[in-house]
GROMACS .gro file of N, CA and C in nm:
model
  249
    1VAL      N    1   0.088  -0.121   0.000
    1VAL     CA    2   0.023  -0.012  -0.002
    1VAL      C    3   0.133   0.112  -0.007
    2TRP      N    4   0.124   0.201  -0.153
    2TRP     CA    5   0.167   0.326  -0.130
    2TRP      C    6   0.107   0.438  -0.048
    3GLN      N    7  -0.015   0.422  -0.071
    3GLN     CA    8  -0.107   0.504  -0.089
    3GLN      C    9  -0.097   0.626   0.075
    4ASP      N   10  -0.052   0.555   0.187
    4ASP     CA   11   0.001   0.606   0.312
    4ASP      C   12   0.084   0.597   0.346
    5ARG      N   13   0.202   0.543   0.267
    5ARG     CA   14   0.370   0.576   0.286
    5ARG      C   15   0.418   0.652   0.185
    6GLN      N   16   0.403   0.743   0.060
    6GLN     CA   17   0.431   0.780  -0.036
    6GLN      C   18   0.419   0.944  -0.025
    7ILE      N   19   0.464   1.041  -0.082
    7ILE     CA   20   0.432   1.122  -0.141
    7ILE      C   21   0.484   1.127  -0.305
    8ARG      N   22   0.352   1.139  -0.334
    8ARG     CA   23   0.368   1.175  -0.502
    8ARG      C   24   0.295   1.298  -0.563
    9PHE      N   25   0.391   1.310  -0.706
    9PHE     CA   26   0.354   1.385  -0.797
    9PHE      C   27   0.319   1.386  -0.932
   10ASP      N   28   0.169   1.484  -0.952
   10ASP     CA   29   0.241   1.445  -1.111
   10ASP      C   30   0.130   1.337  -1.129
   11VAL      N   31   0.095   1.240  -1.067
   11VAL     CA   32   0.044   1.082  -1.127
   11VAL      C   33  -0.077   1.119  -1.184
   12HIS      N   34  -0.049   1.005  -1.225
   12HIS     CA   35  -0.242   0.928  -1.396
   12HIS      C   36  -0.322   0.968  -1.276
   13PRO      N   37  -0.418   1.026  -1.319
   13PRO     CA   38  -0.579   1.057  -1.206
   13PRO      C   39  -0.586   0.884  -1.201
   14THR      N   40  -0.562   0.773  -1.269
   14THR     CA   41  -0.636   0.638  -1.198
   14THR      C   42  -0.553   0.578  -1.084
   15GLN      N   43  -0.401   0.664  -1.008
   15GLN     CA   44  -0.362   0.644  -0.884
   15GLN      C   45  -0.416   0.745  -0.803
   16LEU      N   46  -0.538   0.851  -0.817
   16LEU     CA   47  -0.541   0.935  -0.720
   16LEU      C   48  -0.754   0.810  -0.683
   17GLU      N   49  -0.736   0.748  -0.768
   17GLU     CA   50  -0.880   0.672  -0.701
   17GLU      C   51  -0.853   0.632  -0.601
   18MET      N   52  -1.015   0.615  -0.543
   18MET     CA   53  -0.974   0.599  -0.373
   18MET      C   54  -0.927   0.399  -0.403
   19ARG      N   55  -0.838   0.335  -0.340
   19ARG     CA   56  -0.805   0.158  -0.340
   19ARG      C   57  -0.901   0.090  -0.211
   20GLN      N   58  -0.971  -0.002  -0.266
   20GLN     CA   59  -0.999  -0.085  -0.131
   20GLN      C   60  -0.987  -0.054  -0.023
   21GLY      N   61  -1.102  -0.075   0.064
   21GLY     CA   62  -1.076   0.017   0.219
   21GLY      C   63  -1.032   0.159   0.249
   22GLU      N   64  -1.015   0.226   0.109
   22GLU     CA   65  -0.992   0.341   0.165
   22GLU      C   66  -1.123   0.426   0.159
   23MET      N   67  -1.196   0.543   0.260
   23MET     CA   68  -1.266   0.599   0.262
   23MET      C   69  -1.278   0.760   0.221
   24GLU      N   70  -1.291   0.839   0.162
   24GLU     CA   71  -1.312   0.990   0.202
   24GLU      C   72  -1.416   1.026   0.278
   25ILE      N   73  -1.312   1.104   0.387
   25ILE     CA   74  -1.348   1.189   0.491
   25ILE      C   75  -1.468   1.291   0.475
   26ASP      N   76  -1.331   1.424   0.409
   26ASP     CA   77  -1.399   1.528   0.367
   26ASP      C   78  -1.349   1.562   0.218
   27SER      N   79  -1.389   1.674   0.193
   27SER     CA   80  -1.349   1.741   0.110
   27SER      C   81  -1.355   1.956   0.086
   28ILE      N   82  -1.277   1.978  -0.022
   28ILE     CA   83  -1.290   2.109  -0.006
   28ILE      C   84  -1.248   2.133  -0.081
   29ASN      N   85  -1.356   2.256  -0.182
   29ASN     CA   86  -1.328   2.277  -0.318
   29ASN      C   87  -1.255   2.428  -0.297
   30ALA      N   88  -1.183   2.463  -0.408
   30ALA     CA   89  -1.124   2.603  -0.399
   30ALA      C   90  -0.992   2.677  -0.329
   31VAL      N   91  -0.955   2.524  -0.315
   31VAL     CA   92  -0.807   2.513  -0.222
   31VAL      C   93  -0.659   2.564  -0.347
   32GLU      N   94  -0.624   2.693  -0.306
   32GLU     CA   95  -0.507   2.732  -0.385
   32GLU      C   96  -0.400   2.669  -0.345
   33ASP      N   97  -0.289   2.616  -0.478
   33ASP     CA   98  -0.145   2.583  -0.436
   33ASP      C   99  -0.071   2.748  -0.405
   34THR      N  100  -0.017   2.720  -0.298
   34THR     CA  101   0.056   2.836  -0.243
   34THR      C  102   0.204   2.805  -0.268
   35LYS      N  103   0.244   2.708  -0.317
   35LYS     CA  104   0.380   2.656  -0.285
   35LYS      C  105   0.476   2.638  -0.473
   36GLY      N  106   0.406   2.486  -0.493
   36GLY     CA  107   0.430   2.417  -0.608
   36GLY      C  108   0.393   2.508  -0.773
   37ASN      N  109   0.281   2.451  -0.778
   37ASN     CA  110   0.180   2.539  -0.852
   37ASN      C  111   0.096   2.697  -0.804
   38ASN      N  112   0.219   2.777  -0.763
   38ASN     CA  113   0.135   2.911  -0.717
   38ASN      C  114   0.029   2.950  -0.834
   39GLY      N  115  -0.083   3.004  -0.759
   39GLY     CA  116  -0.234   3.080  -0.787
   39GLY      C  117  -0.309   2.976  -0.834
   40GLU      N  118  -0.318   2.867  -0.825
   40GLU     CA  119  -0.332   2.758  -0.882
   40GLU      C  120  -0.514   2.696  -0.839
   41LYS      N  121  -0.612   2.714  -0.836
   41LYS     CA  122  -0.732   2.659  -0.789
   41LYS      C  123  -0.719   2.494  -0.765
   42GLY      N  124  -0.788   2.440  -0.703
   42GLY     CA  125  -0.796   2.271  -0.682
   42GLY      C  126  -0.885   2.251  -0.612
   43PHE      N  127  -0.904   2.110  -0.576
   43PHE     CA  128  -0.998   2.078  -0.463
   43PHE      C  129  -0.922   1.941  -0.398
   44LEU      N  130  -0.905   1.982  -0.244
   44LEU     CA  131  -0.863   1.911  -0.152
   44LEU      C  132  -0.949   1.754  -0.095
   45SER      N  133  -0.880   1.662  -0.105
   45SER     CA  134  -0.987   1.556  -0.043
   45SER      C  135  -0.886   1.498   0.067
   46ILE      N  136  -0.976   1.449   0.219
   46ILE     CA  137  -0.904   1.396   0.256
   46ILE      C  138  -0.991   1.284   0.318
   47THR      N  139  -0.872   1.138   0.264
   47THR     CA  140  -0.933   1.014   0.307
   47THR      C  141  -0.885   0.934   0.415
   48ASN      N  142  -0.878   0.856   0.496
   48ASN     CA  143  -0.826   0.733   0.595
   48ASN      C  144  -0.695   0.727   0.591
   49LEU      N  145  -0.602   0.731   0.457
   49LEU     CA  146  -0.500   0.730   0.423
   49LEU      C  147  -0.373   0.800   0.363
   50ARG      N  148  -0.522   0.938   0.293
   50ARG     CA  149  -0.401   1.059   0.241
   50ARG      C  150  -0.501   1.151   0.269
   51LEU      N  151  -0.359   1.305   0.198
   51LEU     CA  152  -0.423   1.397   0.096
   51LEU      C  153  -0.452   1.423   0.011
   52ILE      N  154  -0.482   1.464  -0.084
   52ILE     CA  155  -0.512   1.423  -0.229
   52ILE      C  156  -0.598   1.561  -0.284
   53TRP      N  157  -0.441   1.654  -0.347
   53TRP     CA  158  -0.529   1.779  -0.346
   53TRP      C  159  -0.486   1.791  -0.547
   54ARG      N  160  -0.609   1.823  -0.660
   54ARG     CA  161  -0.584   1.799  -0.783
   54ARG      C  162  -0.637   1.933  -0.835
   55SER      N  163  -0.585   1.969  -0.918
   55SER     CA  164  -0.556   2.099  -0.991
   55SER      C  165  -0.732   2.056  -1.077
   56GLN      N  166  -0.794   2.215  -1.087
   56GLN     CA  167  -0.927   2.232  -1.180
   56GLN      C  168  -0.920   2.192  -1.273
   57ARG      N  169  -0.770   2.292  -1.356
   57ARG     CA  170  -0.716   2.244  -1.489
   57ARG      C  171  -0.706   2.220  -1.596
   58ALA      N  172  -0.588   2.106  -1.434
   58ALA     CA  173  -0.498   1.963  -1.528
   58ALA      C  174  -0.525   1.892  -1.439
   59ALA      N  175  -0.618   1.739  -1.492
   59ALA     CA  176  -0.615   1.668  -1.401
   59ALA      C  177  -0.426   1.566  -1.393
   60ARG      N  178  -0.307   1.622  -1.460
   60ARG     CA  179  -0.245   1.567  -1.430
   60ARG      C  180  -0.163   1.644  -1.326
   61THR      N  181  -0.218   1.761  -1.320
   61THR     CA  182  -0.147   1.864  -1.173
   61THR      C  183  -0.189   1.815  -1.080
   62ASN      N  184  -0.122   1.712  -0.956
   62ASN     CA  185  -0.174   1.673  -0.854
   62ASN      C  186  -0.095   1.642  -0.761
   63LEU      N  187  -0.098   1.615  -0.651
   63LEU     CA  188  -0.042   1.572  -0.546
   63LEU      C  189  -0.113   1.496  -0.426
   64SER      N  190  -0.069   1.360  -0.366
   64SER     CA  191  -0.101   1.275  -0.268
   64SER      C  192  -0.029   1.221  -0.188
   65ILE      N  193  -0.027   1.323  -0.028
   65ILE     CA  194   0.074   1.238   0.050
   65ILE      C  195  -0.017   1.136   0.132
   66GLY      N  196   0.088   1.090   0.187
   66GLY     CA  197   0.046   0.932   0.266
   66GLY      C  198   0.023   0.981   0.426
   67TYR      N  199   0.014   0.996   0.486
   67TYR     CA  200  -0.044   1.014   0.638
   67TYR      C  201   0.093   0.988   0.725
   68ASN      N  202   0.133   0.879   0.652
   68ASN     CA  203   0.292   0.820   0.714
   68ASN      C  204   0.422   0.893   0.708
   69CYS      N  205   0.394   0.981   0.634
   69CYS     CA  206   0.502   1.100   0.549
   69CYS      C  207   0.490   1.227   0.642
   70VAL      N  208   0.365   1.251   0.686
   70VAL     CA  209   0.333   1.358   0.766
   70VAL      C  210   0.419   1.383   0.845
   71LEU      N  211   0.532   1.462   0.912
   71LEU     CA  212   0.598   1.445   1.040
   71LEU      C  213   0.539   1.617   1.158
   72SER      N  214   0.504   1.692   1.059
   72SER     CA  215   0.421   1.818   1.158
   72SER      C  216   0.380   1.886   1.066
   73ILE      N  217   0.283   1.981   1.112
   73ILE     CA  218   0.155   2.085   1.027
   73ILE      C  219   0.242   2.210   1.105
   74ASN      N  220   0.232   2.323   0.977
   74ASN     CA  221   0.312   2.438   1.004
   74ASN      C  222   0.172   2.538   0.918
   75ILE      N  223   0.058   2.640   1.023
   75ILE     CA  224   0.009   2.740   0.949
   75ILE      C  225   0.058   2.855   0.898
   76LYS      N  226   0.056   2.842   0.773
   76LYS     CA  227   0.154   3.008   0.741
   76LYS      C  228   0.022   3.133   0.683
   77THR      N  229   0.051   3.244   0.702
   77THR     CA  230  -0.054   3.333   0.610
   77THR      C  231   0.024   3.308   0.459
   78ALA      N  232  -0.082   3.321   0.341
   78ALA     CA  233  -0.045   3.352   0.198
   78ALA      C  234  -0.129   3.423   0.151
   79THR      N  235  -0.017   3.504   0.038
   79THR     CA  236  -0.123   3.607  -0.060
   79THR      C  237  -0.235   3.536  -0.141
   80SER      N  238  -0.323   3.516  -0.182
   80SER     CA  239  -0.381   3.456  -0.297
   80SER      C  240  -0.334   3.548  -0.387
   81ARG      N  241  -0.342   3.468  -0.521
   81ARG     CA  242  -0.304   3.504  -0.654
   81ARG      C  243  -0.436   3.485  -0.738
   82LEU      N  244  -0.539   3.435  -0.683
   82LEU     CA  245  -0.689   3.414  -0.685
   82LEU      C  246  -0.791   3.522  -0.694
   83GLN      N  247  -0.831   3.520  -0.788
   83GLN     CA  248  -0.932   3.623  -0.821
   83GLN      C  249  -1.061   3.627  -0.801
   0.00000   0.00000   0.00000
């Protein structure tokens, strides 16, 4: 099971599909990437194994972060480029 142990960028959309036993806990629309794809709007899905961010514009621009990869969480203010 790689979904909870790896960080993957720009994977094929089929790798973002939920696997057997994975359940979506919540989702948030209009989440902006302020790091790698600054100003890009997307969707954030939270499952019992990972966080998944997908771009609204390009299906191939995405990010999957397995929970076993998370060491700490920091919150900071960022300036949005979205209008």
